Amino acid sequence: MRAFTVHTGVVAPMDRPNIDTDMIIPKQFLKSIKRSGFGPNLFDELRYLDEGKPDADNSGRPLNPDFVLNQPRYAGASVLLARENFGCGSSREHAPWALEDFGFRAVIAPSFADIFFNNCFKNGLLPIILPESVVDGLFKAVESSEGYQLTVDLDKQVILTPDGQDIAFDVDPFRKHCLLNGLDDIGLTLQDADDIRAYEEKRQQSAPWLFNAGA
Amino acid sequence: MAGKTLYDKLWEQHVVKERDDGTALIYIDRQLLHEVTSPQAFEGLRIAGRQPWRLTANLATPDHNVSTDASERAGGIDGIQDPVSRIQVKTLDDNCNAFGITQFDMKDKRQGIVHVVGPEQGATLPGMTIVCGDSHTATHGAVAALAHGIGTSEVEHVLATQCLIQRKMKNLLIKVDGELGPAITGKDVVLHVTGVIGTAGGTGYAMEFGGSAIRSMSMEGRMSMCNMAIEAGARVGMVAFDDITAEYVKGRPFAPKDDQWDMAVAAWKELVSDEDAVFDKVVEIKAEEIKPQVTWGTSPEMVTTIDGTVPALEDAKDDVERSAFTRAYEYMGLTAGQKITDIQLDRVFIGSCTNSRIEDLRQAAEVAKGRKVAGTIKQAMVVPGSGLVKEQAESEGLDKIFLEAGFEWREPGCSMCLAMNADKLGAGEHCASTSNRNFEGRQGYGGRTHLVSPAMAAAAAIAGHFVDVREF
Ligand code: SF4
């Protein structure tokens, strides 16, 4: 998993509550055999004017000009500003996969759905909960100034605004540790790599046939 | 101090590290891979820039999506007609090539259902921990191994670390003493057990099958039994090591040889539950009481005997079961009190990781020999579990027996067990099937599955309805 330390990026505002995982990545794309490549179909139904099909080429599809991510001023956005209960619906891990694949590194909202919130951490995406009033203020700031950027400093647990404000946020210490160091479950297990190797060596002595390459 | 169970021993031998939160890091000796649950795991490795921890611990083969039709099969991967199936098989192929994992691909005669291929190759050995992204991985426990199914993120975890983070299960002993009657197989034993303890009876337990009836059972029978441990709720099914196990493993391609063989057998002899081992739960069953089993409903616990009837609503133990019965009557198109032998069949499927090994096919062929499939049966198919099973069966002339009797003789794969390829039941059709799940829609939308042993399935194909193979 990609580590998250300090990230600065353009902010895109998704001004509607209860964005569910089916909106984030519609079900027809779950047939995919991959967990990358969902970016072009992120928010598919909001983003395009026609119906999205798995494995189709998305480059020629008609874009919905009103959709926020299609507006040039938000090009390259990597911080998503959202409303309450973001990520509700099914438990599909495809939702954070799609956000991450599109290029988002952090999502800021007043509240998140539980499973989605957990899934984000497993995939290098930082979900940040801020009070409603603060989120509201950010929405106004983003809309009034083109190219609005935020800097998220996970270690210090603050968001820096362009006008020099510091916004503090909470994060579970264990998850913070994992994210700062880019550790997913696998990363954590790999911290015990020496133990695993020691086990293997011992086992190779007592049961060498377990390590035969086979026919 | 009390002795240890087989499970305790297998667990202890694989603990890399105990963690403070009660979990343990468990070393995995063998991972089997197939095309359905591995793509995202490989993708995860790629995204994270990781390599498999120990390549030779892995063995892959496509099974769920491959066609069992010889002409479609001849086209290899490109010949697979369903595009989604083709992509999955192709992806497994690409991933194995890219990472350097041994694969028995579609053209390899060693290809087959992972749970048939593993033991057949000696790739799954006594004393191993074995995982696969498939719930029927418990099958491999028949060789006195600790084997269970895992999810896709765990497949990736094992690929990358050769370990899993696990919590120890409780011990359950299914003790079958006495002598099994004629034509009673491992399949009948496990269906009977499921009927007795229910589909959640083994939840949270590692299930060991023991007792004198198991000691004299063949490896094929033991595999059918362990295969369906999950149908009784247990992720793990196991049988202790004995001479029958050794006999089976010896000489297989991945099995230890020469000095290593002697060393291994000495270690494997410990793979039994100690006399004074304490189990959290023991279920005792008299072998003589087990009759040929047939499921009537839409859950493996909805099972009865060949001389039985579809149970009445009053037989249900509570309201939940009553409503399940009502729904099952409707879905299966059966009425309470109806005799099992009166159920008319449309199709017969002999195959799946439960019952597609050589002994299964021999038992079915013995019944089919010199007889004809009933005219009312639309299709009776025999699908060997692997290319090698197919070859062996053909060398014994079993294919001819089946073909002459009017069965189809297919290419190896999962086939109609879960209908991911073209082999499916039509809506409302009744099927005598040697597979392991009779869930709604499992073998095709609206299809009605009755789980039985291979000999019972063959007899049913000939009679056109269920019959007692012991009197056949
Ligand atoms: S034969 Fe059936 S149960 Fe066995 S692995 Fe294939 S699909 Fe799963």
XYZ file of C-alpha atoms and ligand atoms in Angstrom:
695
model
C 0.000 0.000 0.000
C 1.143 3.506 -0.843
C 2.195 5.476 2.243
C 0.439 8.737 3.078
C 2.518 11.406 4.718
C 1.944 14.938 3.431
C -0.167 15.532 0.368
C -1.026 18.751 -1.451
C -3.640 18.733 -4.187
C -6.520 20.401 -5.986
C -9.866 19.989 -4.206
C -13.008 18.824 -6.050
C -16.379 19.465 -4.352
C -19.089 16.720 -4.472
C -21.955 18.710 -3.153
C -24.533 16.040 -2.325
C -25.121 13.811 0.701
C -25.356 9.991 0.798
C -23.144 9.220 -2.161
C -23.410 5.412 -2.204
C -20.913 2.883 -3.481
C -23.099 2.123 -6.503
C -22.735 5.781 -7.510
C -19.007 5.608 -6.875
C -18.661 2.524 -9.063
C -21.784 0.959 -10.636
C -22.300 -2.789 -10.273
C -21.661 -3.730 -13.911
C -17.995 -2.978 -13.353
C -17.615 -5.498 -10.533
C -17.215 -8.314 -13.034
C -13.739 -7.055 -13.680
C -10.863 -9.277 -12.763
C -8.852 -6.308 -11.586
C -8.732 -3.888 -8.763
C -7.015 -1.210 -10.767
C -8.477 0.426 -13.822
C -11.742 1.489 -12.173
C -10.788 5.177 -12.404
C -12.381 5.831 -15.813
C -15.688 4.501 -14.431
C -15.586 6.366 -11.123
C -18.990 8.047 -10.677
C -19.876 6.592 -14.097
C -23.576 7.452 -14.099
C -23.004 11.021 -13.005
C -20.005 11.544 -15.185
C -21.170 10.315 -18.597
C -24.384 10.874 -20.541
C -24.633 7.314 -21.870
C -24.682 3.945 -20.137
C -21.335 2.560 -19.052
C -20.374 -0.952 -20.072
C -17.588 -3.053 -18.660
C -14.531 -3.286 -20.906
C -15.759 -0.487 -23.150
C -13.461 2.310 -24.258
C -14.513 5.315 -22.218
C -12.544 7.912 -24.132
C -15.184 8.537 -26.777
C -18.178 8.642 -24.438
C -20.217 11.846 -24.101
C -19.347 13.615 -20.866
C -21.868 15.312 -18.646
C -20.569 18.908 -18.682
C -22.321 19.725 -15.413
C -20.506 17.040 -13.437
C -17.841 18.492 -11.215
C -14.976 16.234 -12.266
C -15.580 17.154 -15.914
C -14.965 20.844 -15.282
C -11.498 22.007 -16.312
C -10.963 23.954 -13.096
C -10.977 20.688 -11.128
C -8.672 18.802 -13.491
C -6.145 16.688 -11.650
C -8.040 16.935 -8.350
C -6.709 14.592 -5.651
C -8.699 15.732 -2.602
C -12.425 15.059 -2.621
C -14.677 17.257 -0.540
C -17.975 15.545 0.186
C -21.161 15.733 2.249
C -22.477 13.437 4.972
C -22.654 9.645 4.860
C -20.237 9.330 1.987
C -19.687 5.747 0.773
C -22.917 4.178 2.038
C -24.375 1.033 0.417
C -22.617 -2.189 -0.389
C -19.289 -3.271 1.075
C -17.551 -3.467 -2.288
C -13.886 -2.640 -2.019
C -14.164 -1.476 -5.614
C -15.305 1.924 -4.343
C -12.004 2.953 -2.725
C -10.183 1.170 -5.573
C -11.954 3.447 -8.066
C -11.294 6.647 -6.090
C -7.659 5.737 -5.657
C -7.267 4.734 -9.286
C -8.742 8.054 -10.407
C -6.099 9.828 -8.388
C -7.752 10.770 -5.107
C -5.612 10.523 -1.974
C -7.971 11.979 0.608
C -11.708 12.417 1.089
C -13.049 15.046 3.491
C -16.648 14.772 4.727
C -18.737 15.348 7.864
C -19.393 11.575 8.073
C -18.672 8.313 6.251
C -20.326 4.912 6.029
C -18.472 2.425 8.254
C -17.348 -0.235 5.820
C -16.283 2.267 3.224
C -14.332 4.155 5.886
C -12.436 0.964 6.805
C -11.859 -0.011 3.208
C -10.254 3.369 2.499
C -7.482 2.762 5.017
C -6.734 -0.633 3.466
C -6.190 1.060 0.139
C -4.047 4.062 0.921
C -6.904 6.546 0.825
C -7.281 8.887 3.820
C -10.866 9.665 4.888
C -11.050 12.747 7.109
C -14.043 13.635 9.246
C -14.531 17.354 9.935
C -17.423 19.176 11.574
C -20.279 20.124 9.255
C -19.597 23.861 9.647
C -15.941 23.455 8.705
C -16.842 21.357 5.660
C -19.359 24.015 4.700
C -16.670 26.678 4.888
C -14.393 24.613 2.659
C -17.140 24.178 0.060
C -17.510 27.957 -0.119
C -13.773 28.518 -0.369
C -13.343 25.912 -3.128
C -16.161 27.323 -5.211
C -14.956 30.908 -4.936
C -11.340 30.347 -5.886
C -10.205 28.442 -8.945
C -7.350 25.990 -8.454
C -8.005 25.827 -4.693
C -5.573 23.443 -3.035
C -5.273 21.908 0.409
C -2.284 20.323 2.110
C -3.017 17.326 4.308
C -0.324 16.500 6.858
C -1.169 13.139 8.391
C 1.687 13.054 10.865
C 0.700 16.429 12.360
C -3.004 15.688 11.782
C -3.702 19.056 10.213
C -5.046 20.427 6.963
C -3.399 23.646 5.776
C -5.537 26.057 3.771
C -4.098 28.493 1.187
C -4.819 31.413 3.513
C -2.622 29.907 6.210
C -5.292 28.350 8.413
C -4.666 25.074 10.283
C -7.578 22.645 10.563
C -6.907 19.810 12.996
C -8.454 16.345 12.504
C -8.655 13.065 14.428
C -7.395 9.710 13.273
C -7.111 6.334 14.965
C -3.445 5.956 16.034
C -3.091 2.414 14.669
C -4.513 3.342 11.294
C -2.374 6.454 11.224
C 0.689 4.323 11.847
C -0.247 1.926 9.039
C -0.996 4.680 6.575
C 2.106 6.740 7.391
C 4.239 3.693 6.786
C 2.240 2.331 3.892
C 1.381 -0.812 5.870
C -1.663 -2.830 4.922
C -2.344 -6.247 6.537
C 0.307 -7.632 4.268
C 2.706 -4.850 5.132
C 2.151 -5.560 8.809
C 2.795 -9.264 8.396
C 5.920 -8.428 6.437
C 7.237 -6.612 9.499
C 7.567 -10.151 10.867
C 9.519 -11.260 7.802
C 12.472 -12.324 9.925
C 10.259 -14.562 12.038
C 8.788 -16.084 8.904
C 12.243 -16.760 7.524
C 13.424 -18.251 10.794
C 10.384 -20.518 10.839
C 11.080 -21.596 7.273
C 14.676 -22.443 8.053
C 13.748 -24.562 11.025
C 11.033 -26.303 9.085
C 13.315 -26.975 6.177
C 15.530 -28.932 8.539
C 12.752 -30.979 10.109
C 10.517 -31.415 7.061
C 12.547 -30.740 3.905
C 9.971 -32.399 1.636
C 7.637 -29.455 2.219
C 10.001 -27.282 0.236
C 10.479 -29.478 -2.805
C 9.730 -27.717 -6.041
C 7.637 -30.616 -7.276
C 7.419 -32.350 -10.587
C -1.816 -32.863 30.690
C -4.393 -33.997 28.183
C -3.224 -35.242 24.818
C -3.512 -33.312 21.607
C -5.935 -33.610 18.753
C -4.760 -33.884 15.176
C -5.842 -30.280 14.692
C -3.897 -29.107 17.764
C -0.770 -30.718 16.364
C -1.161 -29.313 12.870
C -1.829 -25.866 14.319
C 1.163 -25.924 16.657
C 3.506 -27.040 13.901
C 2.592 -23.980 11.867
C 2.621 -21.139 14.379
C 5.217 -18.597 13.294
C 4.285 -16.161 16.013
C 1.543 -15.699 18.585
C 0.123 -12.203 18.773
C -1.121 -10.320 21.815
C -4.684 -10.132 20.532
C -5.152 -13.919 20.535
C -4.434 -14.385 16.858
C -1.430 -16.175 15.455
C 0.635 -15.923 12.331
C 0.283 -19.324 10.674
C 2.643 -20.575 8.001
C 1.021 -21.921 4.827
C 2.775 -24.765 3.035
C 0.666 -24.901 -0.100
C -1.629 -22.521 -1.906
C -3.789 -23.746 -4.767
C -4.995 -21.149 -7.225
C -7.786 -21.105 -9.783
C -9.132 -18.452 -12.119
C -12.093 -17.106 -10.161
C -10.673 -15.856 -6.877
C -7.095 -15.046 -7.825
C -7.171 -12.134 -10.316
C -7.542 -9.318 -7.784
C -4.966 -10.926 -5.539
C -2.350 -10.847 -8.297
C -3.444 -7.349 -9.162
C -2.902 -6.355 -5.536
C 0.633 -7.695 -5.649
C 1.276 -5.718 -8.776
C -0.092 -2.475 -7.392
C 2.018 -2.832 -4.268
C 5.070 -3.888 -6.267
C 5.335 -7.181 -4.362
C 6.534 -10.607 -5.425
C 5.243 -13.958 -4.220
C 7.075 -14.983 -1.049
C 7.790 -18.543 -2.169
C 6.847 -19.394 -5.730
C 7.026 -23.161 -5.368
C 4.411 -23.120 -2.614
C 1.814 -22.279 -5.259
C 0.109 -24.424 -7.840
C -2.563 -23.206 -10.245
C -5.101 -24.732 -12.610
C -8.229 -23.346 -14.266
C -11.392 -25.291 -13.420
C -14.583 -23.312 -12.769
C -14.945 -21.708 -16.192
C -13.467 -24.253 -18.552
C -15.752 -25.949 -21.017
C -16.276 -29.690 -20.620
C -17.128 -30.011 -24.283
C -14.294 -31.602 -26.268
C -14.718 -29.455 -29.376
C -14.909 -26.155 -27.471
C -12.003 -27.339 -25.396
C -9.878 -27.975 -28.461
C -9.697 -24.222 -29.064
C -7.834 -23.660 -25.787
C -8.388 -20.386 -23.976
C -9.367 -18.552 -27.165
C -11.957 -21.222 -27.822
C -13.923 -20.431 -24.632
C -17.150 -18.949 -25.876
C -18.340 -16.950 -22.890
C -16.219 -13.755 -22.876
C -16.217 -13.319 -19.087
C -15.090 -16.931 -18.596
C -12.441 -16.524 -21.255
C -11.021 -13.416 -19.597
C -10.813 -15.129 -16.212
C -8.983 -18.168 -17.579
C -6.707 -15.982 -19.681
C -5.923 -13.800 -16.669
C -4.869 -16.811 -14.609
C -2.648 -17.872 -17.469
C -1.081 -14.409 -17.776
C -0.560 -14.095 -14.039
C 1.085 -17.491 -13.727
C 3.399 -16.666 -16.592
C 4.212 -13.208 -15.288
C 4.975 -14.326 -11.750
C 6.442 -17.725 -12.607
C 3.852 -19.882 -10.866
C 3.432 -23.494 -11.948
C 0.153 -23.904 -13.765
C -1.523 -26.942 -15.257
C -3.183 -25.046 -18.062
C -6.156 -26.039 -20.190
C -4.037 -28.091 -22.541
C -2.145 -29.926 -19.800
C -3.549 -33.361 -19.045
C -2.885 -32.725 -15.359
C -5.471 -29.911 -15.455
C -8.603 -30.448 -13.422
C -10.577 -29.341 -10.389
C -8.040 -27.949 -7.874
C -9.289 -30.244 -5.130
C -8.811 -33.295 -7.316
C -5.470 -32.169 -8.740
C -3.804 -31.334 -5.402
C -3.982 -34.797 -3.812
C -3.571 -36.545 -7.157
C -0.211 -34.828 -7.672
C 0.890 -35.282 -4.069
C 0.999 -31.485 -4.037
C -1.145 -31.663 -0.929
C 0.609 -33.823 1.627
C 0.024 -34.999 5.189
C 1.033 -32.409 7.763
C 0.699 -29.451 5.422
C -1.332 -26.308 5.834
C -3.221 -25.865 2.572
C -5.336 -22.954 1.405
C -7.240 -22.015 -1.733
C -9.739 -19.301 -2.559
C -12.531 -21.860 -2.459
C -14.612 -23.170 0.405
C -14.186 -26.825 -0.556
C -10.484 -26.732 0.244
C -11.311 -28.840 3.306
C -11.117 -31.790 0.882
C -7.343 -31.918 1.344
C -7.766 -32.577 5.061
C -8.394 -36.193 4.067
C -4.614 -36.648 3.872
C -4.197 -35.494 7.501
C -3.553 -31.885 6.509
C -4.965 -28.612 7.789
C -6.832 -27.228 4.793
C -9.437 -24.521 4.436
C -10.884 -21.962 2.057
C -9.953 -18.262 2.117
C -11.088 -14.998 0.466
C -9.347 -13.013 -2.245
C -7.579 -10.588 0.091
C -6.215 -13.580 2.003
C -5.080 -15.198 -1.247
C -3.007 -12.079 -1.780
C -1.804 -12.178 1.813
C -0.590 -15.766 1.381
C 1.018 -15.011 -1.962
C 2.939 -12.130 -0.440
C 3.823 -13.517 2.995
C 3.249 -17.306 2.924
C 1.266 -16.746 6.120
C -2.225 -16.025 7.372
C -3.396 -14.335 10.533
C -5.681 -16.879 12.196
C -7.561 -17.596 15.367
C -7.585 -21.181 16.586
C -10.818 -23.113 16.148
C -12.448 -25.590 18.514
C -12.156 -29.369 18.107
C -15.032 -31.517 16.893
C -14.858 -35.269 16.467
C -17.305 -37.115 14.250
C -16.860 -40.691 15.364
C -18.259 -43.282 12.994
C -17.835 -46.735 14.469
C -18.798 -50.090 13.019
C -18.954 -51.250 9.460
C -20.562 -49.348 6.617
C -23.128 -51.344 4.691
C -22.682 -52.308 1.030
C -22.662 -49.356 -1.391
C -22.434 -46.829 1.463
C -19.752 -44.264 0.655
C -18.046 -41.262 2.229
C -20.672 -39.142 0.501
C -23.486 -40.920 2.340
C -21.609 -40.560 5.628
C -21.135 -36.824 5.259
C -24.698 -36.216 4.075
C -25.915 -38.189 7.061
C -23.679 -36.128 9.378
C -25.015 -32.906 7.884
C -28.536 -34.127 8.485
C -27.692 -34.911 12.118
C -25.775 -31.778 13.116
C -27.209 -29.297 10.590
C -25.458 -26.864 8.267
C -24.267 -24.756 11.198
C -23.373 -27.704 13.439
C -19.677 -27.430 12.713
C -19.394 -23.637 12.706
C -16.279 -22.547 14.587
C -14.908 -26.083 14.728
C -12.208 -28.025 12.972
C -13.943 -31.328 12.208
C -12.091 -34.607 12.443
C -13.687 -37.784 11.105
C -12.634 -40.757 13.178
C -13.831 -44.181 14.282
C -13.408 -47.650 12.852
C -15.599 -47.030 9.796
C -13.346 -44.174 8.723
C -10.183 -46.193 9.314
C -11.245 -48.703 6.680
C -12.494 -46.098 4.198
C -10.583 -45.379 0.955
C -8.865 -42.041 0.362
C -11.476 -41.132 -2.242
C -14.223 -41.713 0.303
C -12.375 -39.650 2.894
C -11.968 -36.816 0.406
C -15.695 -36.768 -0.414
C -16.364 -36.572 3.298
C -13.884 -33.800 4.111
C -15.001 -31.926 1.000
C -18.426 -31.435 2.531
C -17.304 -30.498 6.060
C -18.115 -26.935 5.050
C -21.698 -28.017 4.278
C -21.959 -28.881 7.959
C -20.480 -25.497 8.870
C -16.856 -26.508 9.486
C -14.174 -24.782 7.431
C -11.835 -27.658 8.183
C -12.394 -31.414 7.754
C -9.676 -33.950 8.556
C -8.849 -37.629 8.779
C -5.863 -38.944 10.734
C -2.839 -40.389 8.963
C -2.662 -44.181 8.549
C -1.392 -46.835 6.123
C -4.158 -46.017 3.654
C -2.921 -42.413 3.528
C 0.687 -43.487 3.056
C -0.284 -45.926 0.351
C -2.190 -43.221 -1.491
C 0.537 -40.574 -1.303
C 3.474 -42.788 -2.193
C 4.974 -42.269 -5.632
C 2.941 -39.201 -6.548
C 4.897 -36.549 -8.503
C 5.251 -33.988 -5.683
C 5.548 -36.562 -2.888
C 8.859 -37.057 -1.059
C 11.082 -39.857 -2.340
C 13.784 -42.201 -1.045
C 15.302 -41.046 2.269
C 12.920 -38.133 2.450
C 10.013 -40.530 2.150
C 11.079 -42.524 5.212
C 11.697 -39.337 7.138
C 8.291 -37.989 6.134
C 6.395 -41.148 7.049
C 8.054 -41.165 10.464
C 6.834 -37.597 11.015
C 3.385 -38.293 9.583
C 2.765 -41.149 12.008
C 2.322 -38.471 14.664
C -0.585 -36.993 12.732
C -3.303 -38.651 14.768
C -5.314 -37.431 17.731
C -3.813 -38.775 20.953
C -5.822 -41.389 22.843
C -6.447 -38.949 25.662
C -7.066 -35.895 23.469
C -10.040 -33.812 24.543
C -12.498 -32.609 21.920
C -14.862 -29.714 22.574
C -17.635 -31.755 20.999
C -18.031 -35.390 19.950
C -20.797 -36.750 17.726
C -21.084 -40.533 17.680
C -22.624 -42.310 14.747
C -23.213 -46.013 14.161
C -21.963 -46.966 10.719
C -24.607 -49.682 10.300
C -27.389 -47.127 10.537
C -26.296 -45.123 7.527
C -28.395 -45.785 4.422
C -28.014 -44.289 0.937
C -28.727 -40.568 1.281
C -30.721 -38.249 -0.985
C -31.293 -34.540 -0.373
C -34.858 -33.435 -0.971
C -34.553 -29.686 -0.285
C -32.404 -26.634 -0.914
C -29.870 -27.038 1.859
C -27.577 -30.033 2.409
C -29.188 -30.643 5.816
C -32.520 -31.258 4.071
C -31.541 -34.842 3.539
C -33.239 -38.185 3.976
C -32.701 -41.812 3.070
C -33.599 -43.574 -0.162
C -36.442 -45.408 1.577
C -37.644 -42.167 3.135
C -40.143 -39.491 2.230
C -40.100 -35.719 1.899
C -40.588 -34.695 5.550
C -43.824 -33.198 6.774
C -44.069 -29.683 8.119
C -44.606 -31.161 11.591
C -41.139 -32.721 11.381
C -39.533 -29.275 11.363
C -37.979 -28.404 14.695
C -39.065 -24.760 14.873
C -40.725 -21.903 13.018
C -37.578 -21.002 11.132
C -37.240 -24.550 9.823
C -40.953 -24.719 9.056
C -40.725 -21.696 6.804
C -37.560 -23.098 5.202
C -39.434 -26.361 4.527
C -42.358 -24.514 2.990
C -40.097 -22.579 0.695
C -38.136 -25.709 -0.222
C -41.311 -27.717 -1.113
C -42.287 -24.932 -3.434
C -38.871 -24.439 -5.026
C -38.288 -28.181 -5.421
C -41.827 -28.864 -6.632
C -42.294 -31.572 -4.006
C -44.995 -32.294 -1.462
C -44.637 -33.447 2.111
C -44.869 -37.214 2.450
C -43.887 -37.874 -1.150
C -41.659 -40.933 -1.524
C -38.077 -40.199 -2.545
C -38.223 -43.040 -5.060
C -41.125 -41.249 -6.768
C -39.075 -38.183 -7.669
C -38.755 -38.156 -11.463
C -35.461 -36.871 -12.809
C -34.534 -34.820 -15.856
C -30.756 -34.797 -15.672
C -27.942 -36.623 -13.933
C -24.548 -35.151 -13.124
C -21.644 -37.291 -11.993
C -18.662 -35.079 -11.229
C -17.430 -32.172 -9.018
C -14.657 -32.002 -6.438
C -16.809 -34.201 -4.183
C -17.154 -37.188 -6.492
C -15.109 -37.166 -9.687
C -12.147 -39.306 -8.694
C -11.378 -42.697 -10.180
C -13.095 -44.686 -7.458
C -16.247 -42.579 -7.854
C -16.295 -43.269 -11.573
C -15.683 -46.973 -11.021
C -18.620 -47.161 -8.641
C -20.888 -45.399 -11.110
C -19.660 -47.500 -14.037
C -20.302 -50.692 -12.137
C -23.951 -49.742 -11.866
C -24.180 -48.476 -15.450
C -22.533 -51.500 -17.012
C -24.734 -53.240 -19.548
C -27.700 -50.991 -18.786
C -29.269 -47.988 -20.500
C -30.096 -44.502 -19.292
C -33.891 -44.117 -19.091
C -35.532 -42.468 -22.088
C -37.033 -39.797 -19.843
C -33.609 -38.496 -18.844
C -32.632 -35.542 -21.043
C -28.973 -35.689 -20.170
C -26.701 -37.813 -18.022
C -23.162 -36.531 -17.873
C -19.980 -37.873 -16.388
C -17.254 -35.282 -15.847
C -13.933 -36.630 -14.584
C -12.177 -34.463 -12.019
C -8.924 -34.144 -13.929
C -7.255 -35.054 -17.166
C -5.413 -37.842 -15.368
C -8.618 -39.275 -13.903
C -10.043 -39.207 -17.409
C -7.028 -40.999 -18.807
C -7.114 -43.619 -16.064
C -10.844 -44.209 -16.545
C -10.366 -44.601 -20.279
C -7.577 -47.096 -19.761
C -10.001 -49.132 -17.666
C -12.699 -48.844 -20.321
C -15.068 -46.901 -18.060
C -15.746 -44.328 -20.780
C -17.083 -47.081 -23.043
C -19.365 -48.389 -20.319
C -20.796 -44.907 -19.793
C -21.124 -44.117 -23.484
C -22.796 -47.432 -24.245
C -25.256 -46.836 -21.454
C -26.092 -43.423 -22.895
C -24.072 -41.147 -20.602
C -21.993 -38.275 -21.960
C -18.274 -38.507 -21.300
C -16.848 -35.016 -20.792
C -13.638 -33.074 -20.373
C -12.506 -32.310 -16.789
C -13.703 -29.255 -14.846
C -16.254 -28.034 -12.305
C -18.958 -28.199 -14.917
C -22.530 -28.416 -13.696
C -21.515 -28.220 -10.047
C -22.028 -24.476 -10.155
C -22.965 -23.782 -13.741
C -20.298 -21.184 -14.454
C -19.746 -22.747 -17.832
C -22.369 -23.894 -20.327
C -23.432 -26.995 -18.337
C -26.631 -25.947 -16.599
C -30.021 -27.161 -15.413
C -33.140 -25.652 -16.908
C -35.758 -24.104 -14.618
C -37.779 -26.748 -12.791
C -35.566 -29.636 -13.841
C -34.688 -32.258 -11.226
C -31.108 -33.451 -11.192
C -29.435 -36.322 -9.366
C -26.052 -34.793 -8.703
C -22.883 -36.007 -7.031
C -21.850 -32.419 -6.225
C -22.017 -30.766 -2.821
C -24.548 -27.931 -2.864
C -28.244 -28.046 -3.533
C -28.840 -24.324 -3.042
C -31.476 -22.574 -5.126
C -30.094 -21.849 -8.580
C -26.742 -23.480 -7.855
C -26.821 -25.681 -10.962
C -28.731 -23.211 -13.092
C -31.583 -20.761 -12.608
C -34.592 -22.591 -11.158
C -32.762 -25.934 -11.236
C -33.583 -28.581 -8.604
C -30.604 -30.450 -7.225
C -30.647 -33.723 -5.279
C -27.291 -34.678 -3.795
C -26.361 -38.369 -3.905
C -23.390 -40.701 -4.215
C -22.017 -41.664 -7.658
C -23.560 -45.153 -7.597
C -26.930 -43.707 -6.576
C -26.716 -41.152 -9.391
C -25.929 -43.825 -11.966
C -28.793 -46.007 -10.736
C -31.145 -43.021 -10.872
C -30.088 -42.301 -14.457
C -31.020 -45.823 -15.466
C -34.297 -45.950 -13.592
C -35.294 -42.370 -14.422
C -36.053 -41.817 -10.741
C -34.292 -42.508 -7.459
C -33.814 -46.175 -6.600
C -32.004 -47.970 -3.824
C -28.694 -48.935 -5.369
C -28.393 -51.790 -2.871
C -31.340 -53.529 -4.519
C -30.482 -52.480 -8.029
S -16.442 -28.681 -8.342
Fe -17.954 -27.298 -7.524
S -17.594 -27.106 -5.368
Fe -15.788 -28.024 -6.313
S -14.406 -26.330 -6.694
Fe -15.604 -26.641 -8.541
S -17.362 -25.303 -8.301
Fe -16.418 -25.467 -6.298
